[in-house]
CSV table of C-alpha atoms in Angstrom, one decimal:
chain,number,residue,atom,x,y,z
A,1,GLY,CA,-7.5,-13.5,-8.3
A,2,ALA,CA,-8.0,-9.8,-8.0
A,3,VAL,CA,-10.4,-8.7,-5.4
A,4,VAL,CA,-10.1,-5.0,-6.1
A,5,SER,CA,-10.4,-3.6,-9.6
A,6,GLN,CA,-9.3,-0.1,-10.6
A,7,HIS,CA,-9.9,1.7,-13.9
A,8,PRO,CA,-8.3,3.1,-15.9
A,9,SER,CA,-4.8,1.8,-15.5
A,10,ARG,CA,-3.3,4.8,-17.3
A,11,VAL,CA,-4.6,8.2,-18.2
A,12,ILE,CA,-3.0,11.2,-19.8
A,13,CYS,CA,-4.9,14.5,-19.6
A,14,LYS,CA,-4.3,18.1,-20.3
A,15,SER,CA,-3.8,20.6,-17.6
A,16,GLY,CA,-7.1,22.0,-16.3
A,17,THR,CA,-9.2,19.0,-17.1
A,18,SER,CA,-10.7,16.6,-14.6
A,19,VAL,CA,-10.1,12.8,-14.4
A,20,LYS,CA,-12.2,10.2,-12.7
A,21,ILE,CA,-10.7,7.0,-11.4
A,22,GLU,CA,-12.9,4.1,-10.4
A,23,CYS,CA,-12.3,1.5,-7.7
A,24,ARG,CA,-14.5,-1.6,-7.4
A,25,SER,CA,-14.5,-4.3,-4.9
A,26,LEU,CA,-15.1,-7.6,-6.6
A,27,ASP,CA,-17.5,-10.2,-5.0
A,28,PHE,CA,-17.6,-8.4,-1.7
A,29,GLN,CA,-19.0,-5.3,-0.2
A,30,ALA,CA,-16.7,-2.6,1.1
A,31,THR,CA,-18.2,0.1,3.3
A,32,THR,CA,-14.7,1.7,3.5
A,33,MET,CA,-12.2,2.1,0.7
A,34,PHE,CA,-8.9,3.9,0.9
A,35,TRP,CA,-7.1,6.0,-1.7
A,36,TYR,CA,-3.3,6.2,-1.8
A,37,ARG,CA,-0.9,8.1,-3.9
A,38,GLN,CA,2.7,7.2,-4.8
A,39,PHE,CA,5.2,9.6,-6.2
A,40,PRO,CA,8.3,8.2,-7.9
A,41,LYS,CA,10.7,6.6,-5.5
A,42,GLN,CA,8.6,7.4,-2.6
A,43,SER,CA,6.3,5.3,-0.4
A,44,LEU,CA,2.5,5.1,-0.7
A,45,MET,CA,0.8,7.9,1.1
A,46,LEU,CA,-2.8,7.6,2.3
A,47,MET,CA,-4.8,10.4,0.8
A,48,ALA,CA,-8.3,9.8,2.1
A,49,THR,CA,-10.7,7.2,3.5
A,50,SER,CA,-13.8,6.7,1.4
A,51,ASN,CA,-17.0,5.9,3.4
A,52,GLU,CA,-20.1,4.6,1.7
A,53,GLY,CA,-23.0,6.9,2.1
A,54,SER,CA,-21.0,9.7,3.8
A,55,LYS,CA,-18.3,12.1,3.3
A,56,ALA,CA,-14.7,11.0,2.8
A,57,THR,CA,-12.1,11.7,5.4
A,58,TYR,CA,-9.0,13.4,4.1
A,59,GLU,CA,-5.5,13.2,5.4
A,60,GLN,CA,-3.8,16.4,6.4
A,61,GLY,CA,-2.5,18.3,3.4
A,62,VAL,CA,-4.8,16.7,0.9
A,63,GLU,CA,-7.2,19.2,-0.8
A,64,LYS,CA,-10.7,17.8,-0.6
A,65,ASP,CA,-12.0,20.2,-3.3
A,66,LYS,CA,-9.3,19.0,-5.6
A,67,PHE,CA,-9.6,15.3,-5.0
A,68,LEU,CA,-13.3,14.5,-4.9
A,69,ILE,CA,-14.3,11.2,-3.6
A,70,ASN,CA,-17.6,9.5,-4.0
A,71,HIS,CA,-18.5,6.2,-2.5
A,72,ALA,CA,-22.0,5.8,-4.0
A,73,SER,CA,-22.4,2.1,-3.5
A,74,LEU,CA,-20.9,-0.7,-1.4
A,75,THR,CA,-18.7,-1.8,-4.3
A,76,LEU,CA,-17.7,1.4,-6.0
A,77,SER,CA,-15.6,4.4,-4.9
A,78,THR,CA,-14.5,7.1,-7.4
A,79,LEU,CA,-11.7,9.6,-7.1
A,80,THR,CA,-12.0,12.7,-9.3
A,81,VAL,CA,-8.9,14.8,-9.8
A,82,THR,CA,-10.4,18.2,-10.6
A,83,SER,CA,-8.5,20.9,-12.6
A,84,ALA,CA,-5.5,18.7,-12.9
A,85,HIS,CA,-2.0,20.2,-13.0
A,86,PRO,CA,1.3,18.6,-13.9
A,87,GLU,CA,2.2,18.2,-10.2
A,88,ASP,CA,-0.8,15.9,-9.8
A,89,SER,CA,0.9,13.4,-12.0
A,90,SER,CA,1.3,10.4,-9.8
A,91,PHE,CA,0.3,6.8,-9.3
A,92,TYR,CA,-3.1,6.5,-7.5
A,93,ILE,CA,-4.1,3.3,-5.8
A,94,CYS,CA,-7.2,2.3,-4.1
A,95,SER,CA,-7.7,-0.4,-1.5
A,96,ALA,CA,-10.3,-2.2,0.4
A,97,ARG,CA,-10.6,-5.1,2.9
A,98,ARG,CA,-12.8,-8.0,2.3
A,99,ILE,CA,-13.8,-8.5,5.9
A,100,SER,CA,-12.8,-6.7,9.1
A,101,ASN,CA,-9.3,-7.6,10.3
A,102,SER,CA,-8.3,-9.0,6.9
A,103,PRO,CA,-5.4,-7.5,5.0
A,104,LEU,CA,-6.0,-4.6,2.7
A,105,HIS,CA,-6.3,-5.6,-1.0
A,106,PHE,CA,-5.1,-3.1,-3.5
A,107,GLY,CA,-6.2,-2.3,-7.0
A,108,ASN,CA,-3.6,-2.2,-9.7
A,109,GLY,CA,-3.3,1.5,-9.6
A,110,THR,CA,-3.8,4.3,-12.1
A,111,ARG,CA,-0.9,6.2,-13.6
A,112,LEU,CA,-2.0,9.7,-14.1
A,113,THR,CA,0.1,12.0,-16.3
A,114,VAL,CA,-1.0,15.6,-16.7
A,115,THR,CA,0.6,17.5,-19.6
B,1,ASP,CA,8.3,12.5,9.7
B,2,GLN,CA,9.0,9.0,8.3
B,3,GLN,CA,7.4,6.7,10.9
B,4,VAL,CA,8.3,3.6,8.9
B,5,LYS,CA,11.7,3.3,7.4
B,6,GLN,CA,13.3,0.9,5.0
B,7,ASN,CA,16.9,2.1,4.9
B,8,SER,CA,18.1,-0.1,2.1
B,9,PRO,CA,16.8,1.1,-1.2
B,10,SER,CA,17.9,-2.0,-2.9
B,11,LEU,CA,19.1,-5.6,-2.3
B,12,SER,CA,20.7,-8.0,-4.7
B,13,VAL,CA,20.7,-11.7,-4.0
B,14,GLN,CA,21.7,-14.9,-5.8
B,15,GLU,CA,19.0,-17.4,-6.5
B,16,GLY,CA,18.6,-20.0,-3.8
B,17,ARG,CA,20.1,-17.8,-1.1
B,18,ILE,CA,18.3,-16.0,1.6
B,19,SER,CA,16.9,-12.5,1.1
B,20,ILE,CA,16.6,-10.3,4.3
B,21,LEU,CA,14.6,-7.1,4.0
B,22,ASN,CA,14.6,-4.8,7.0
B,23,CYS,CA,12.2,-2.2,8.3
B,24,ASP,CA,12.3,0.1,11.3
B,25,TYR,CA,9.4,2.1,12.9
B,26,THR,CA,9.3,4.9,15.4
B,27,ASN,CA,5.6,5.0,16.4
B,28,SER,CA,5.2,2.8,19.5
B,29,MET,CA,1.4,2.8,18.9
B,30,PHE,CA,1.8,0.5,15.8
B,31,ASP,CA,0.7,-2.9,16.7
B,32,TYR,CA,0.2,-4.6,13.3
B,33,PHE,CA,2.7,-4.9,10.5
B,34,LEU,CA,2.4,-6.1,6.9
B,35,TRP,CA,4.7,-6.7,4.0
B,36,TYR,CA,3.6,-6.0,0.5
B,37,LYS,CA,5.2,-6.9,-2.8
B,38,LYS,CA,4.8,-4.6,-5.8
B,39,TYR,CA,5.7,-4.9,-9.5
B,40,PRO,CA,6.0,-1.8,-11.7
B,41,ALA,CA,2.6,-0.3,-12.7
B,42,GLU,CA,0.7,-2.6,-10.4
B,43,GLY,CA,-0.8,-2.3,-7.0
B,44,PRO,CA,0.9,-3.8,-4.0
B,45,THR,CA,0.1,-7.5,-3.2
B,46,PHE,CA,-0.2,-8.6,0.3
B,47,LEU,CA,2.5,-11.1,1.4
B,48,ILE,CA,2.5,-11.7,5.1
B,49,SER,CA,1.6,-9.9,8.3
B,50,ILE,CA,2.4,-10.0,12.0
B,51,SER,CA,0.7,-8.8,15.1
B,52,SER,CA,2.7,-7.2,17.9
B,53,ILE,CA,1.7,-10.1,20.2
B,54,LYS,CA,3.9,-12.4,18.1
B,55,ASP,CA,7.6,-12.2,17.2
B,56,LYS,CA,7.5,-14.5,14.2
B,57,ASN,CA,5.1,-15.5,11.5
B,58,GLU,CA,5.9,-18.0,8.8
B,59,ASP,CA,4.2,-18.7,5.5
B,60,GLY,CA,6.0,-21.0,3.1
B,61,ARG,CA,9.2,-19.3,1.9
B,62,PHE,CA,8.4,-16.1,3.7
B,63,THR,CA,9.0,-15.4,7.4
B,64,VAL,CA,8.5,-12.1,9.2
B,65,PHE,CA,10.3,-11.4,12.5
B,66,LEU,CA,9.3,-8.7,14.9
B,67,ASN,CA,11.5,-7.2,17.5
B,68,LYS,CA,9.3,-4.8,19.5
B,69,SER,CA,12.0,-3.5,21.8
B,70,ALA,CA,14.1,-2.5,18.9
B,71,LYS,CA,11.1,-1.4,16.8
B,72,HIS,CA,12.4,-3.5,14.0
B,73,LEU,CA,10.9,-6.1,11.7
B,74,SER,CA,12.4,-8.1,8.9
B,75,LEU,CA,11.2,-10.3,6.0
B,76,HIS,CA,13.2,-13.4,5.2
B,77,ILE,CA,12.7,-15.1,1.9
B,78,VAL,CA,14.2,-18.6,1.6
B,79,PRO,CA,15.1,-19.7,-0.9
B,80,SER,CA,15.0,-16.6,-3.1
B,81,GLN,CA,13.8,-17.0,-6.6
B,82,PRO,CA,14.1,-14.7,-9.7
B,83,GLY,CA,10.3,-14.3,-9.6
B,84,ASP,CA,10.7,-12.7,-6.2
B,85,SER,CA,12.3,-9.7,-7.8
B,86,ALA,CA,10.1,-6.7,-7.0
B,87,VAL,CA,9.7,-3.8,-4.7
B,88,TYR,CA,8.9,-4.8,-1.1
B,89,PHE,CA,7.1,-2.4,1.2
B,90,CYS,CA,6.6,-2.8,4.9
B,91,ALA,CA,3.6,-1.1,6.4
B,92,ALA,CA,2.2,-0.6,9.8
B,93,PHE,CA,-0.8,0.7,11.6
B,94,ALA,CA,-2.3,1.1,15.1
B,95,ASN,CA,-5.2,-1.2,15.4
B,96,ALA,CA,-6.7,0.2,18.5
B,97,GLY,CA,-10.4,-0.3,18.1
B,98,GLY,CA,-10.0,-1.5,14.6
B,99,THR,CA,-11.1,1.8,13.2
B,100,SER,CA,-7.8,2.7,11.7
B,101,TYR,CA,-7.2,-0.5,9.9
B,102,GLY,CA,-6.9,1.0,6.5
B,103,LYS,CA,-4.6,3.8,7.6
B,104,LEU,CA,-1.4,2.1,6.7
B,105,THR,CA,1.9,3.9,7.0
B,106,PHE,CA,4.3,2.6,4.4
B,107,GLY,CA,8.0,2.5,4.3
B,108,GLN,CA,9.8,3.7,1.2
B,109,GLY,CA,10.3,0.3,-0.3
B,110,THR,CA,13.3,-1.9,-1.1
B,111,ILE,CA,14.0,-3.1,-4.6
B,112,LEU,CA,14.9,-6.8,-4.4
B,113,THR,CA,16.7,-8.3,-7.4
B,114,VAL,CA,17.3,-12.1,-7.4
B,115,HIS,CA,19.9,-13.2,-9.9
B,116,PRO,CA,19.6,-16.6,-11.5
């Protein structure tokens, strides 16, 4: 069964608004979660590493003020897309690993459409 | 700079036959490789992995082969089934110290279609 839950699965928002995406690890604690983004017909790209109790680590080219990450507990990380624009429309996926050296488990992703 | 490449965007196979999906990488620091399967509007599902200390790993119908000298890996599915139809991604990372485990670099994906 699913080990990582992501919500919502789809969201449509107007340009300029903010959207929050939740990622939960089910029945295990994840001190680290990862946020990926996939544009159509492209590979998944790591956006940032979410660390429980500390600041997220962003990959080069990802705006930390635009993509706010909060890892408030050992089972929940949130990604907030602030002041969304149409070019932010994408498929956002979170992931976590159950134990060290186990494969990453992915959530089902969130399809964000900004109109 | 695409460090992990899947040069075939799509592959079509008859049910019961072998599906071979290929992946090449350029970063010699990569030492752990994974294959994920993805259906539309869903997150990737882990299939199989291989460490650079091995050249083959098998799990049921799925076998991954690694050729380190050629920086090439492949996923074999035998026999292929219609339910295998999905997008397959290979991914890699450099495990040194284990700290970068989540920093997977993905290929572009290959769409596999298995015809009944």
